[in-house]
Amino acid sequence: MLFQRFESEGLAHYSYMVGDGERAIVIDPRRDCQVYVEAATRAGLGITHIVETHRHEDFVIGSVELSNRTGAKVLHSSYDELQYSCGCRIAEGEAIKLGGLRLEPLHTPGHTRGHMSFVLRDASGEAWMVFTGDTLFAGDVGRCDFYGPDKLTEMAGLLYDSIFQKTLPLGDGVIVCPAHGSGSACGTAIAERPWTTIGLERRLNPMLRLTDRSEFVQRAARTLDYPPYFRQMERLNLLGTADLMPQPRLLTVKEFLQRMPEAVVLDTRMDVAFATGHVPGSLSIWEQGIPGWAGWFIPHERPILLVSDGNDVTAAVRMLYRMGYDRVEGFLAGGMLSWHKAARESQHYATVDGRELCKLLGGWQELWILDVRSEHEVQQLAIPGAHHIPLNWLPERIQEVPRDQAVYIVCGTGVRSTTAASLLQRAGRNDLTVVLGGLAGWNAAGCPMRAK
Amino acid sequence: MLFQRFESEGLAHYSYMVGDGERAIVIDPRRDCQVYVEAATRAGLGITHIVETHRHEDFVIGSVELSNRTGAKVLHSSYDELQYSCGCRIAEGEAIKLGGLRLEPLHTPGHTRGHMSFVLRDASGEAWMVFTGDTLFAGDVGRCDFYGPDKLTEMAGLLYDSIFQKTLPLGDGVIVCPAHGSGSACGTAIAERPWTTIGLERRLNPMLRLTDRSEFVQRAARTLDYPPYFRQMERLNLLGTADLMPQPRLLTVKEFLQRMPEAVVLDTRMDVAFATGHVPGSLSIWEQGIPGWAGWFIPHERPILLVSDGNDVTAAVRMLYRMGYDRVEGFLAGGMLSWHKAARESQHYATVDGRELCKLLGGWQELWILDVRSEHEVQQLAIPGAHHIPLNWLPERIQEVPRDQAVYIVCGTGVRSTTAASLLQRAGRNDLTVVLGGLAGWNAAGCPMRAK
Amino acid sequence: MLFQRFESEGLAHYSYMVGDGERAIVIDPRRDCQVYVEAATRAGLGITHIVETHRHEDFVIGSVELSNRTGAKVLHSSYDELQYSCGCRIAEGEAIKLGGLRLEPLHTPGHTRGHMSFVLRDASGEAWMVFTGDTLFAGDVGRCDFYGPDKLTEMAGLLYDSIFQKTLPLGDGVIVCPAHGSGSACGTAIAERPWTTIGLERRLNPMLRLTDRSEFVQRAARTLDYPPYFRQMERLNLLGTADLMPQPRLLTVKEFLQRMPEAVVLDTRMDVAFATGHVPGSLSIWEQGIPGWAGWFIPHERPILLVSDGNDVTAAVRMLYRMGYDRVEGFLAGGMLSWHKAARESQHYATVDGRELCKLLGGWQELWILDVRSEHEVQQLAIPGAHHIPLNWLPERIQEVPRDQAVYIVCGTGVRSTTAASLLQRAGRNDLTVVLGGLAGWNAAGCPMRAK
Amino acid sequence: MLFQRFESEGLAHYSYMVGDGERAIVIDPRRDCQVYVEAATRAGLGITHIVETHRHEDFVIGSVELSNRTGAKVLHSSYDELQYSCGCRIAEGEAIKLGGLRLEPLHTPGHTRGHMSFVLRDASGEAWMVFTGDTLFAGDVGRCDFYGPDKLTEMAGLLYDSIFQKTLPLGDGVIVCPAHGSGSACGTAIAERPWTTIGLERRLNPMLRLTDRSEFVQRAARTLDYPPYFRQMERLNLLGTADLMPQPRLLTVKEFLQRMPEAVVLDTRMDVAFATGHVPGSLSIWEQGIPGWAGWFIPHERPILLVSDGNDVTAAVRMLYRMGYDRVEGFLAGGMLSWHKAARESQHYATVDGRELCKLLGGWQELWILDVRSEHEVQQLAIPGAHHIPLNWLPERIQEVPRDQAVYIVCGTGVRSTTAASLLQRAGRNDLTVVLGGLAGWNAAGCPMRAK
């Protein structure tokens, strides 16, 4: 018997492989799908089926590519619009046999109309696991706002029925396997509970405590941020794509400069390195942050040029590829050091640690502090008087940041602040200071806090 | 929040790390403990505590070594005899705080008198996971026969109380984290259910269906195989050991020959390679099989010499080290090929696939077939007329194997048969044939089977 | 300054990278060219030029693919027919500057008409290295027989002039960097001298001792084996190719069987594993042996299916790709063990070690021994009475092997014998025995030898 | 035949392995000697001999440890004081046979009295390579000043005789294999010529052009920097050491702080990260720079604590171990980010790129620029008016750096400047700015230069 969960770091996307006898199945595969082939090979299994719980919006699904590599059949929901040609359909009542195991689909609309969950039953017929896709997460439920405000209440109602009438009755002991963990853009408040069960969710998930249907619907019928890249993901996931990972070119400083005018320059180094000096106009997203943030700030049609510390850029390219960025055209040979050695113009900004900022605050009173954390985080704890613009909305709300004043940028630990600083510099702000250690350091230093 | 399970392959040993805030704790660490240090480093956590559920018998615990590497406090059960000096004690009612989490000990005797389980509670105080050590496994419960036949009933009763009065009441949704998975020598029938919950065990575990105390005690009061190495593990785990992994010497054929008289020669190649030619008198255990079988056949006081296919032997040395084998003195440079190139005497035996053996059977009637699978496996399915000696008892029962007849050896897929063949050759049997593909191939070929 | 030699194992192909300042150049790149990009990245250099010493016959050149990855200019000999469109030309007198270094072409015909060598000079103008391609090797010179017997003498004369008038005068201290090392099909007797110089070759290379032109021409005007795949390599290297490495499918036993009728089944396991049991009709070439032997036995137009020991097949695919095999369509999930578990028919043959064979010889006198080593090796040492057919010619000369007699196959150490056994089995020979340890073991056992 | 060169990065130390038949020999092994064991294993060879050209001063020799791992005999010069007990002696006239090869010692005093070179001859008896230890390098010769000023002339004369009468007569084509490459502290001006020959050295090595003995002696009788750690290396290499690599403890911020008072805090991050914020009083040496610089600034008796970017510190520990630092006691869990999150006090300094500094210079005239490159580099090119203190002497000459003025620190590319900045901060200098891109950037920016 083979059961394996695959976590795509940064994206907080979970995919799963289950196998028994001679065959394995993959649920919601990611685009760089060599990992599934390797795991199956080690276990001596063929991959014969791929199932998708729904059409994902936050990453590019790997079904077509994995099917090309294995000959596996791709199964879509019968309750949904037709998807790409190589896919087939599966409906409630049908099941996939894997040795002694059975995987049974469950139509669970709410997040999307055709959303399917899958129940894994053992030889005795007992439910063991349920793959809930984007309906039920640890500590949260899926969003219901993809069909517009008119349908919000209807979809939230469907979600209630799916969870309360189909999923929870499977029993408290059943293990819940969602498509996302903490940190995903598909839920506002997915909990840091890497493994969970129906019983745990019934006790700990605030949404599941709302057993009254209308109360649940009222709370679930919320409209959340709709990142610009979701549309692009949906398009790709509707058509299916099998493009291979791009291989960006090795570029000298000179070649890099020639390609710069049309491109987005993406610097993947950590915060402290970026602060000291970077290519003017470059966007900073640290490597692990790409899945969460690239989609907000990089249009899919623009070519991308990478700047690193001189190391291999494959991990960054892979993360961009998972988000549908297939135009990663080059990277700077030797990284930022080459840029400095060639004496090309560079930009920088200041940094300060929490303890120092705290002292400054006491003296000058009037520092303009920009907090770029999420609404959810700010509600827990914040710096009194700080201005709050969540990182993802910074480009839209950039006019709120003053031009004539020093701006101190703060986030959780200092990495998101760096992305914010790069966005502000691109928008012409110059007097910027990033707070190292972020709120964590601020808090540890005993500086004044406000719990909202 | 950090939660990670570490599986020691072959041994089917699970250890766990849980961390939050700045600190992490490790439960039942293995001896090669660099993995915990690396995981904590990546997460930016210090390891401040190590807990042992009980004194393990089937592997060497890594507490002392890990404590040396981290400064972590080692916590033992207050209900048990005193263990090694660097250890401290913990009792019910005390708890370890990790950021927002709490780890609470639960005295759960039965497997041993002082056995402790640990409940992990989240910030709200709800139970999330229970680390059950060797009391409750997926599909099985711990053995109760370590204190001799006189105490069997008493210990089985304690086990019942621990499980039914302390563990199960935590609630169906709680995730069960035992010290072993399927394949371990610590249970007879641990199920292939890599993740489980209290609810699942209540429904699927045959022992937990025996809710009547006396019925449970009757079934649990069984005496199981007591491998000879358990005594050695207990001794090491009582004293604590921090010896580093041995670094065996690179040996030429000549040097290897000089050391052979006193040593056990262990050949770690796969079955098919061993059949063709091996060092006379060598014991065959494929690399992944070492944790499960070395303890039965290799005395701890003998030096060990390794033969491989010429590749790195580090994985084999690590597995032996986990079992307390610290006298791995050398390995053959260039592997078995060097032996053949030096024209040293070699041994071999025949192989046959299931389909061929099946044909032979039809014709000759009277083949002597030796099935070395476990009692449990034989009960599911067997070849009619085959003689059954479980691999672990083969040395003791070797007189049952005829000297004057061809012997066909069969197991599940062919790898354990190879170990059996090497044991039989060491005992002077020569007319041996291993069945490639084992019962799996026999079955697939449609040869006659008996379901006991 | 960066200088790096890249050895393609098995193929004994050497390629080189030289860099200084901001730029690097690659000489005769292989097809899987990520290694050059990585080395340049680490050194902070762009790759701006690729040079080819000549149109290679024994592997697929990676110039087009590497140019796509780097934007490098591909430079061909001005003295040769026009090659693929993205290439440019370079002639004697021109030079490439790399920081303080200069790379100067030297027209050195003989192996081909347009063959170029390249002299690397340091800042002072002194010659430091010479990249000799296929003109001058350690212990040998390039072959001159590619233009047919009519041109043999003419080409050998050109080779003499190239070496004696252009290369040797560079000075004894100059380091010789050829395109091949020991084991290549491009020379008969390339010496095991991994680094060499003009001075060493003048003293140790038997061909360079023939300072008299006519004597040299007489010896160099030899016709060597012309492997069937050379034609395919030439075609690909004339056109240029940028196809990516194939990604074979993961196949279950059933899917494998469906594809078998049209395919070549290639088993890449080591000798001893193959002997015990293999897919009927499969060709055995151990992984490292693929570059040297696949070209002789696998037609380029046939699809290839791989059988391994269950491990990753990427290394085998890469080696096939270097030889222009782009139709590697699948591999068996779980390797040969899956085949046996599915009870599919398998083939095997016997093995014996040198010591045992020696005893047999004494008794029966009349064993039919087949030695598949090269002419060159047989001249050094051989078994009296053995029949000699070099492995590469075995398919053509298979009628020389008797059908009605046991055949004992011997090579250097036992690996090539396995390939021979698989070829003989495909041709219907059944009574086969491979000699483990080969001539090395035979010799070490003190069995009778003949030095020809 | 096996020939392999092993380069210890940073240290520019070369060791070598030569093997043939069944045996291999290692010349001047480094302390972390697993690499030799692995290479021999792959080649199927035993390591039977270890030779040392002389008692090294700049790294800890690995002979005892490697001998423990292999049983190899350690051979020292017969012309030298007795070394550690497990060693034996070898003198001119004796030779080591390796299959068809011979390794012959040559007494070549000058660098030390007992220094030996080793000539590798092939089966024909011709010299192929010479392992010259610290007598002859690419572009330089060994230093002669280890016995004090009184013996300088005598030792330089011995060196002349060793090179001109023993080494050079081997012939121009012989490959020179020294113990060090470019970047080592054992020569002032070792050239960037990674492979060289006697012929090349005769033409290109400025010292070998001095064929007149007295002229050579005059130039070679120079006294060079004597780093403080040389004494420690000599002591360890005289006694022999087999201590294993230390395993530093994983430390939380709190534990780190407790250990700080006695320890040297070594920060191994790259320049740009260190500038932004670091532990007060910490020494900055980037990972690859450790072998070259740690010995100058870290006393061997002090415990060391490491700060990284949160990644594995094994590479840094290995480099320190090679230099005899066995007291690496801990590293900060989570790296510098943990420090900031805990809001501990941090230090920083400014950075500027070459282009910006150039503008400042024009305006203010009077910037105090500190160039920390070597004398050799400064002679090639320098900034007019810059003050020159080589990095290694900075602690001794720190009084030359003004306290009341802004100091701009420049080196080749910016990394050594960072070490300098950390030394200056430890000495109480605060107004510091490091020039990113160093002289390379300065030059590329077209700023005013002076060629001395």
PDB file of N, CA and C in Angstrom, chain D residues 163-182:
ATOM      1  N   ILE D 163      65.299  22.086  -7.763  1.00  0.00           N
ATOM      2  CA  ILE D 163      64.525  22.346  -8.979  1.00  0.00           C
ATOM      3  C   ILE D 163      65.369  22.156 -10.230  1.00  0.00           C
ATOM      4  N   PHE D 164      66.549  22.799 -10.236  1.00  0.00           N
ATOM      5  CA  PHE D 164      67.317  22.805 -11.477  1.00  0.00           C
ATOM      6  C   PHE D 164      68.061  21.501 -11.725  1.00  0.00           C
ATOM      7  N   GLN D 165      68.424  20.806 -10.649  1.00  0.00           N
ATOM      8  CA  GLN D 165      69.204  19.581 -10.872  1.00  0.00           C
ATOM      9  C   GLN D 165      68.357  18.316 -10.794  1.00  0.00           C
ATOM     10  N   LYS D 166      67.203  18.368 -10.110  1.00  0.00           N
ATOM     11  CA  LYS D 166      66.406  17.153  -9.991  1.00  0.00           C
ATOM     12  C   LYS D 166      65.082  17.218 -10.747  1.00  0.00           C
ATOM     13  N   THR D 167      64.383  18.331 -10.664  1.00  0.00           N
ATOM     14  CA  THR D 167      63.037  18.377 -11.232  1.00  0.00           C
ATOM     15  C   THR D 167      63.060  18.687 -12.728  1.00  0.00           C
ATOM     16  N   LEU D 168      63.701  19.778 -13.092  1.00  0.00           N
ATOM     17  CA  LEU D 168      63.667  20.182 -14.499  1.00  0.00           C
ATOM     18  C   LEU D 168      64.256  19.131 -15.440  1.00  0.00           C
ATOM     19  N   PRO D 169      65.315  18.447 -15.056  1.00  0.00           N
ATOM     20  CA  PRO D 169      65.867  17.432 -15.972  1.00  0.00           C
ATOM     21  C   PRO D 169      64.913  16.290 -16.312  1.00  0.00           C
ATOM     22  N   LEU D 170      63.801  16.182 -15.626  1.00  0.00           N
ATOM     23  CA  LEU D 170      62.844  15.112 -15.961  1.00  0.00           C
ATOM     24  C   LEU D 170      62.300  15.295 -17.372  1.00  0.00           C
ATOM     25  N   GLY D 171      62.356  16.519 -17.888  1.00  0.00           N
ATOM     26  CA  GLY D 171      61.931  16.723 -19.283  1.00  0.00           C
ATOM     27  C   GLY D 171      60.734  17.648 -19.398  1.00  0.00           C
ATOM     28  N   ASP D 172      60.716  18.445 -20.454  1.00  0.00           N
ATOM     29  CA  ASP D 172      59.691  19.463 -20.649  1.00  0.00           C
ATOM     30  C   ASP D 172      58.270  18.908 -20.664  1.00  0.00           C
ATOM     31  N   GLY D 173      58.100  17.694 -21.158  1.00  0.00           N
ATOM     32  CA  GLY D 173      56.748  17.155 -21.313  1.00  0.00           C
ATOM     33  C   GLY D 173      56.131  16.663 -20.028  1.00  0.00           C
ATOM     34  N   VAL D 174      56.906  16.594 -18.947  1.00  0.00           N
ATOM     35  CA  VAL D 174      56.391  16.018 -17.693  1.00  0.00           C
ATOM     36  C   VAL D 174      55.393  16.979 -17.030  1.00  0.00           C
ATOM     37  N   ILE D 175      54.274  16.419 -16.569  1.00  0.00           N
ATOM     38  CA  ILE D 175      53.224  17.220 -15.941  1.00  0.00           C
ATOM     39  C   ILE D 175      53.586  17.507 -14.488  1.00  0.00           C
ATOM     40  N   VAL D 176      53.479  18.773 -14.101  1.00  0.00           N
ATOM     41  CA  VAL D 176      53.834  19.206 -12.749  1.00  0.00           C
ATOM     42  C   VAL D 176      52.579  19.218 -11.873  1.00  0.00           C
ATOM     43  N   CYS D 177      52.611  18.476 -10.771  1.00  0.00           N
ATOM     44  CA  CYS D 177      51.476  18.394  -9.851  1.00  0.00           C
ATOM     45  C   CYS D 177      51.887  18.928  -8.487  1.00  0.00           C
ATOM     46  N   PRO D 178      51.708  20.211  -8.237  1.00  0.00           N
ATOM     47  CA  PRO D 178      52.121  20.798  -6.959  1.00  0.00           C
ATOM     48  C   PRO D 178      51.045  20.598  -5.889  1.00  0.00           C
ATOM     49  N   ALA D 179      51.366  20.962  -4.652  1.00  0.00           N
ATOM     50  CA  ALA D 179      50.418  20.831  -3.549  1.00  0.00           C
ATOM     51  C   ALA D 179      49.468  22.018  -3.459  1.00  0.00           C
ATOM     52  N   HIS D 180      49.730  23.059  -4.252  1.00  0.00           N
ATOM     53  CA  HIS D 180      48.884  24.244  -4.165  1.00  0.00           C
ATOM     54  C   HIS D 180      48.660  24.874  -5.526  1.00  0.00           C
ATOM     55  N   GLY D 181      47.514  25.516  -5.670  1.00  0.00           N
ATOM     56  CA  GLY D 181      47.218  26.308  -6.857  1.00  0.00           C
ATOM     57  C   GLY D 181      47.088  27.763  -6.485  1.00  0.00           C
ATOM     58  N   SER D 182      46.660  28.533  -7.438  1.00  0.00           N
ATOM     59  CA  SER D 182      46.503  29.964  -7.256  1.00  0.00           C
ATOM     60  C   SER D 182      45.605  30.288  -6.061  1.00  0.00           C
TER      61      SER D 182
END
